Tab-separated table of C-alpha atoms and ligand atoms in Angstrom:
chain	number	residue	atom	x	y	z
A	1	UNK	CA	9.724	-17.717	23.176
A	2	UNK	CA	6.711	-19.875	23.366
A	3	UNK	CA	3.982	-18.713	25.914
A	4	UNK	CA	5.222	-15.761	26.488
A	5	UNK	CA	2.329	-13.867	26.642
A	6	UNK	CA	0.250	-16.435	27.386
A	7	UNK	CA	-1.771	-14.423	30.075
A	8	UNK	CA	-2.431	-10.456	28.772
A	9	UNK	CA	-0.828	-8.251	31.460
A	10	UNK	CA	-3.654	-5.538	30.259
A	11	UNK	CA	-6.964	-5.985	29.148
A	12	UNK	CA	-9.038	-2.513	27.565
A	13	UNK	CA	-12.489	-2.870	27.083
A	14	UNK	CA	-14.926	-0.471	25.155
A	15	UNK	CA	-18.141	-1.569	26.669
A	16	UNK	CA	-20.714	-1.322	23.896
A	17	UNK	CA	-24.586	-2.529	23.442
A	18	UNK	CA	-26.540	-1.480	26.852
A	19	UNK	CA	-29.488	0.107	25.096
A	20	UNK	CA	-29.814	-3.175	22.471
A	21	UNK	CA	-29.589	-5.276	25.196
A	22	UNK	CA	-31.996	-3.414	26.729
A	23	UNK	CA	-34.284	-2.537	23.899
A	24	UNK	CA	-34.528	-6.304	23.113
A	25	UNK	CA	-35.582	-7.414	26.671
A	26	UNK	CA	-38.153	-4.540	26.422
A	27	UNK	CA	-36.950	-2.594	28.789
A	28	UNK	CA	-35.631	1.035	29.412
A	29	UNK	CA	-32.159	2.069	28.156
A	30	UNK	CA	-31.672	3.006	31.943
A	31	UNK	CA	-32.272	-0.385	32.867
A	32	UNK	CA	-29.526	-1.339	30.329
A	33	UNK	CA	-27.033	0.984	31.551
A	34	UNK	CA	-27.897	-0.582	35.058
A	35	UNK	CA	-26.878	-3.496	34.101
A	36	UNK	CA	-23.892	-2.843	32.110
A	37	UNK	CA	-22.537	-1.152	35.431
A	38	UNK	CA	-23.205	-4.124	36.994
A	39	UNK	CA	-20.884	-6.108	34.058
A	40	UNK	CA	-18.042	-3.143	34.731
A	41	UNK	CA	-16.919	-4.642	38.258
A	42	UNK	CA	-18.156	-8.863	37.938
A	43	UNK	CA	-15.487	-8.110	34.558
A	44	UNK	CA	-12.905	-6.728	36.504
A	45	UNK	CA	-12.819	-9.364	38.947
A	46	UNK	CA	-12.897	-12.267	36.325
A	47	UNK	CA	-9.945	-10.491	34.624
A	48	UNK	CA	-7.936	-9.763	38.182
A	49	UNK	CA	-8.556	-13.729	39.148
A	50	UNK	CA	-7.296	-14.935	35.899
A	51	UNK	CA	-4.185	-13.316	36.416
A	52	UNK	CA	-4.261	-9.923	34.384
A	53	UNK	CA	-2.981	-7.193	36.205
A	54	UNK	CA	-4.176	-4.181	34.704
A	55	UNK	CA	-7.953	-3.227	32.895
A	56	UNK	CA	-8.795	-0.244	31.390
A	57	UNK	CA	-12.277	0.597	30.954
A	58	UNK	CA	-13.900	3.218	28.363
A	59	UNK	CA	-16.990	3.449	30.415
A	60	UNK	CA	-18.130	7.326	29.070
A	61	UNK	CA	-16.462	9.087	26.005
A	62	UNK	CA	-16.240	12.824	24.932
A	63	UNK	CA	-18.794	11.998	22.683
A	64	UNK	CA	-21.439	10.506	25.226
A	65	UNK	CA	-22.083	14.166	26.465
A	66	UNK	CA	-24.709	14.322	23.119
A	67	UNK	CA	-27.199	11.832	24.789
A	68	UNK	CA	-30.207	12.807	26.061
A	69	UNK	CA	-29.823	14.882	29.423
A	70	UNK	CA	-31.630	12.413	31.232
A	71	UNK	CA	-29.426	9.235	29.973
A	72	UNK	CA	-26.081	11.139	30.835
A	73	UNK	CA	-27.414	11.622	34.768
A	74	UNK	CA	-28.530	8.080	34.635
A	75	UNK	CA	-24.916	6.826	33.949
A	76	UNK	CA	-23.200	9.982	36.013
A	77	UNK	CA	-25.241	7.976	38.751
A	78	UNK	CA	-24.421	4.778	37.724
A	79	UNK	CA	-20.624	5.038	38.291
A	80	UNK	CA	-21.378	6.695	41.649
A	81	UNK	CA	-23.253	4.242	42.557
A	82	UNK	CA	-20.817	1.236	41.997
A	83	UNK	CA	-17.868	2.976	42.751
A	84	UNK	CA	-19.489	3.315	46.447
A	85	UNK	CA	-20.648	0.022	46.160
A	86	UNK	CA	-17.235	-1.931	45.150
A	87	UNK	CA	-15.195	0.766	47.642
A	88	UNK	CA	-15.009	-2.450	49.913
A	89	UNK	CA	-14.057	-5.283	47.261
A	90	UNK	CA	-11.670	-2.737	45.776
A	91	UNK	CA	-9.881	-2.037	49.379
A	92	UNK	CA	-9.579	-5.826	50.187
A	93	UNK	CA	-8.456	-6.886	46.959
A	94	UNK	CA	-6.225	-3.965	46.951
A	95	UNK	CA	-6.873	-2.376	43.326
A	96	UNK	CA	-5.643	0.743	42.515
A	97	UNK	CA	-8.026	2.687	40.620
A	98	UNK	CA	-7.018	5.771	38.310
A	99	UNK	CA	-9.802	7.850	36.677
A	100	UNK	CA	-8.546	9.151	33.355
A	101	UNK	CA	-10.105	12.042	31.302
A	102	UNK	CA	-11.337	15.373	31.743
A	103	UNK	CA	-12.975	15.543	35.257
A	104	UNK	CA	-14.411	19.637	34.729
A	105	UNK	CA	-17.726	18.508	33.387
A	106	UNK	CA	-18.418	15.625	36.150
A	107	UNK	CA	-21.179	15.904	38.879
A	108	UNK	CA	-19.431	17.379	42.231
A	109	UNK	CA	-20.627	14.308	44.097
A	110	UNK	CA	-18.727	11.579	41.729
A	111	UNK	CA	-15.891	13.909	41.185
A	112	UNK	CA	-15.430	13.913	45.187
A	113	UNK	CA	-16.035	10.160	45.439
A	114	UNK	CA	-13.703	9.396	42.337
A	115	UNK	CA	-10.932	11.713	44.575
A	116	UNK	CA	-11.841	9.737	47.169
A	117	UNK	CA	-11.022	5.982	45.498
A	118	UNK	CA	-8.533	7.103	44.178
A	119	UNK	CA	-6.339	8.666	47.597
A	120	UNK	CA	-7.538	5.419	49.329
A	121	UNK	CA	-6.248	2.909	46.951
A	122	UNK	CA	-3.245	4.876	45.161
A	123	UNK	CA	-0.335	3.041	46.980
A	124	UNK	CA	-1.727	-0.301	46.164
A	125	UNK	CA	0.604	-2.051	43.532
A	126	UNK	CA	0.167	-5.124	41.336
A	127	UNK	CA	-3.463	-4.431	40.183
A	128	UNK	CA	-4.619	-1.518	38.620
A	129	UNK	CA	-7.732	-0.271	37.426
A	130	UNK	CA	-8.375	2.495	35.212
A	131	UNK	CA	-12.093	3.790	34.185
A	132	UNK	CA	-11.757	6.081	31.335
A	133	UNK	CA	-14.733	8.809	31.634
A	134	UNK	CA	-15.202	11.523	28.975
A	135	UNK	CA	-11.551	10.195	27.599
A	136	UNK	CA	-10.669	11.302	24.419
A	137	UNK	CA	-7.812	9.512	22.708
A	138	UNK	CA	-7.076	12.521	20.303
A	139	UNK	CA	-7.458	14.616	23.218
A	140	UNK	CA	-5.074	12.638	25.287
A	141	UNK	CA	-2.325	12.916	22.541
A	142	UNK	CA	-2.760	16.560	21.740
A	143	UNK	CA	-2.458	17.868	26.044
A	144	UNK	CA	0.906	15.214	26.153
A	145	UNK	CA	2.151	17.208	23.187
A	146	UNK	CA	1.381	20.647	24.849
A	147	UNK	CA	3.315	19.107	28.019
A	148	UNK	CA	6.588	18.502	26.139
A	149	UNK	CA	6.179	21.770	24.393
A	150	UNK	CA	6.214	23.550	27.308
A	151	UNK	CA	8.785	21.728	28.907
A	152	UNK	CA	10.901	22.463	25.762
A	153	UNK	CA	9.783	26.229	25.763
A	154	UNK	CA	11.250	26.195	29.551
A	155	UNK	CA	14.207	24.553	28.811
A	156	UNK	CA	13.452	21.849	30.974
A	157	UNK	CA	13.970	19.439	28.078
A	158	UNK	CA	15.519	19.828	24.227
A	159	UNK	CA	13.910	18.693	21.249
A	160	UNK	CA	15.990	15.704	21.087
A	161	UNK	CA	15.239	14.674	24.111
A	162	UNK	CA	11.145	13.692	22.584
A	163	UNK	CA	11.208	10.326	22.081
A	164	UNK	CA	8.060	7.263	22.623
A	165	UNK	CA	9.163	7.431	26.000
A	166	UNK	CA	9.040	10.592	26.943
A	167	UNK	CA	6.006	10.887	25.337
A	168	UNK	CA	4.553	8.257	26.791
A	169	UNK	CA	5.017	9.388	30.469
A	170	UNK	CA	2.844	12.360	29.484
A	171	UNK	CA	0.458	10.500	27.976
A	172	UNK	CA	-2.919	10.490	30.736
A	173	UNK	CA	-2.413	6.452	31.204
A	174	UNK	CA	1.210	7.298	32.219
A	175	UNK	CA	2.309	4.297	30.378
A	176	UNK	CA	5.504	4.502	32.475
A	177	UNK	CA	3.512	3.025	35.240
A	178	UNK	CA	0.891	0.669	33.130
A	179	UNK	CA	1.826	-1.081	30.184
A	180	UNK	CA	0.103	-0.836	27.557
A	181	UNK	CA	-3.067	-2.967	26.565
A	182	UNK	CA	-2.331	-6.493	25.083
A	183	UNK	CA	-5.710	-6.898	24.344
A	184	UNK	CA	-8.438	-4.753	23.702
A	185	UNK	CA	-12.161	-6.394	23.877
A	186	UNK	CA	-14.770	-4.337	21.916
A	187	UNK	CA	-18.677	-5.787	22.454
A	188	UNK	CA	-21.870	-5.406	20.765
A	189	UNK	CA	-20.022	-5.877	16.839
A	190	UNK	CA	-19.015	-2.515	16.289
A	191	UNK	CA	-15.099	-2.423	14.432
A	192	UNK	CA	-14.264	0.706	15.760
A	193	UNK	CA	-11.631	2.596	18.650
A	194	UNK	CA	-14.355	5.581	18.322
A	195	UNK	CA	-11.245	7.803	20.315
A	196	UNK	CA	-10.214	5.313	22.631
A	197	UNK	CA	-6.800	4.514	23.493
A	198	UNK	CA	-5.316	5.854	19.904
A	199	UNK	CA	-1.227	5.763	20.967
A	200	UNK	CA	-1.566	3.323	23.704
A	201	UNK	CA	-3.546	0.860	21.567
A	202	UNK	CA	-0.245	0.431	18.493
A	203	UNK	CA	0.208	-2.970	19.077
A	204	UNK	CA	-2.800	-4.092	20.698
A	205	UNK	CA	-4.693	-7.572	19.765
A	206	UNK	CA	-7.914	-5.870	18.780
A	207	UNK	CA	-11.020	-8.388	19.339
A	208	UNK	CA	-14.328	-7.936	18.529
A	209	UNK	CA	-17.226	-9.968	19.929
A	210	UNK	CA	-20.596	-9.820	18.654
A	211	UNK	CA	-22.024	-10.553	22.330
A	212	UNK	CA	-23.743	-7.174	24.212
A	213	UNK	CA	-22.067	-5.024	26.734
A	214	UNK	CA	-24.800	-6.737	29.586
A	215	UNK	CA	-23.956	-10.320	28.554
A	216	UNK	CA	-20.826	-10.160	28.672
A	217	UNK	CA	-20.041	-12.619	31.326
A	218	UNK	CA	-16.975	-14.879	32.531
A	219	UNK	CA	-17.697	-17.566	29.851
A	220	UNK	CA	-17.415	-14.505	26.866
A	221	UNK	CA	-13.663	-13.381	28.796
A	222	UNK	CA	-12.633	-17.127	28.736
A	223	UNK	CA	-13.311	-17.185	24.607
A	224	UNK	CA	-11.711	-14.235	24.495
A	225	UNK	CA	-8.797	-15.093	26.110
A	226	UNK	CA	-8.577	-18.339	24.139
A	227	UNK	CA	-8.700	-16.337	21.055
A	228	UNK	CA	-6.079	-14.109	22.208
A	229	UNK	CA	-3.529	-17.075	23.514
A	230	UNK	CA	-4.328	-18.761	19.559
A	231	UNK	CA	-2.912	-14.904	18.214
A	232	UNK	CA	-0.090	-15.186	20.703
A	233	UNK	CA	0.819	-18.518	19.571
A	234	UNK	CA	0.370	-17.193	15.742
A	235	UNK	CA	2.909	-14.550	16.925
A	236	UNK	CA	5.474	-16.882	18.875
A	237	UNK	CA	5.736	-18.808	15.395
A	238	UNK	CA	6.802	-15.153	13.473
A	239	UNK	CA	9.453	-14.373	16.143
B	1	LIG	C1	-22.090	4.839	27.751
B	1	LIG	C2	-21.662	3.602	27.040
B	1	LIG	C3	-20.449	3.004	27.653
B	1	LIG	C4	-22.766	2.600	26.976
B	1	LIG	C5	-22.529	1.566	25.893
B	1	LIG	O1	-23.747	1.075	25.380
B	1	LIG	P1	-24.598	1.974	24.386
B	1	LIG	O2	-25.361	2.948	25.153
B	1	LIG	O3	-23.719	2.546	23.311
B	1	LIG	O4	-25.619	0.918	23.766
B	1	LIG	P2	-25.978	0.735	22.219
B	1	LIG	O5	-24.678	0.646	21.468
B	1	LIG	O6	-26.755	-0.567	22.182
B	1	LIG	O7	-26.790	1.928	21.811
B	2	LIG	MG1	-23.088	2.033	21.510
């Protein structure tokens, strides 16, 4: 059928290019993270008022943990700071938010505040946003597994019983309740998933802009949507 998916349902975005941006305006890489923070929530709201439901954002991987000291507090700060600062937006525009990844190495003061968002918005339907922080696609994967191991091991389930669905309901994104991502938006050039959403990400339009994290505005989600609906169209010819 023609137009089908016309609109993505879910948009994932790997937010990439905050230090080049910065670095060519001569300014610090804090300044750059600044203002990619700032991108994270005027994104979500162009996304939400074109009618996607759902946007996942890799906003700190397992791998971010190697940057200088001082540059990891600077961003631990940074999501603290916004998530405070968008509490009200979120609560009025009634977005649920999920945090995915592991939470043990995360300051006690954003850990609270991430509990926080997420008790006040979790029976919110119809929007969802999820901000993936020190997510690990492999890792993801690998604790699902363990899951329906166990539940094998104590006979909740058989062997048989392990199927995409099943596996997906263990998966941290709980596919069950999000789809998964129709599109996933990569800035700053870079080709790569870099442990992103590995399972979740099978069938995903993968789309690669050469425009930085920072600048990534409402006029760089419109051409990315157009690309996307010019794939879709590719696709509704296939079927
Ligand atoms: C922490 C991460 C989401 C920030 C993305 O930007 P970046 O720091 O990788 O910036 P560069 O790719 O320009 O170095
Ligand atoms: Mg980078």
């Amino acid at each position: 059928k023609r137009g089908r998916n016309i609109m993505p349902k879910h948009v994932a975005v790997i937010l990439d290019g905050n230090r080049r941006w910065a670095e060519k305006r001569g300014l610090g890489t804090s300044e750059g993270h600044e203002a990619g923070a700032r991108r994270l929530m005027e994104n979500a709201k162009d996304c939400f008022a074109m009618g996607t439901n759902t946007i996942s954002l890799f906003a700190f991987s397992t791998e971010n943990w190697e940057r200088p000291e001082d540059e990891v507090k600077c961003l631990m700060a940074l999501f603290e700071k916004y998530l405070a600062s968008d509490m009200p937006y979120l609560r009025s525009d009634k977005i649920k938010i999920s945090v995915i990844g592991n939470r043990t190495k995360l300051p006690e003061s954003l850990l609270g505040l991430i509990e926080e968002v997420e008790e006040a918005t979790k029976s919110y339907e119809g929007k969802n946003l999820i901000i993936a922080i020190d997510y690990s696609g492999r890792y993801d994967i690998l604790q699902a597994c363990k899951s329906l191991a166990n539940k094998v091991k104590d006979g909740l389930i058989q062997v048989e019983d392990i199927n995409e669905k099943a596996m997906e309901k263990e998966l941290l994104t709980k596919c069950s309740e999000f789809p998964n991502p129709d599109l996933l938006i990569r800035t700053s050039g870079e080709q790569r998933i870099s442990n992103f959403f590995l399972w979740q990400s099978a069938y995903t339009e993968l789309y690669f802009p050469t425009v930085l994290w920072p600048d990534f505005g409402e006029a760089e989600y419109l051409e990315a949507l157009t690309w996307y609906q010019q794939r879709q169209r590719r696709f509704g010819r296939r079927v």
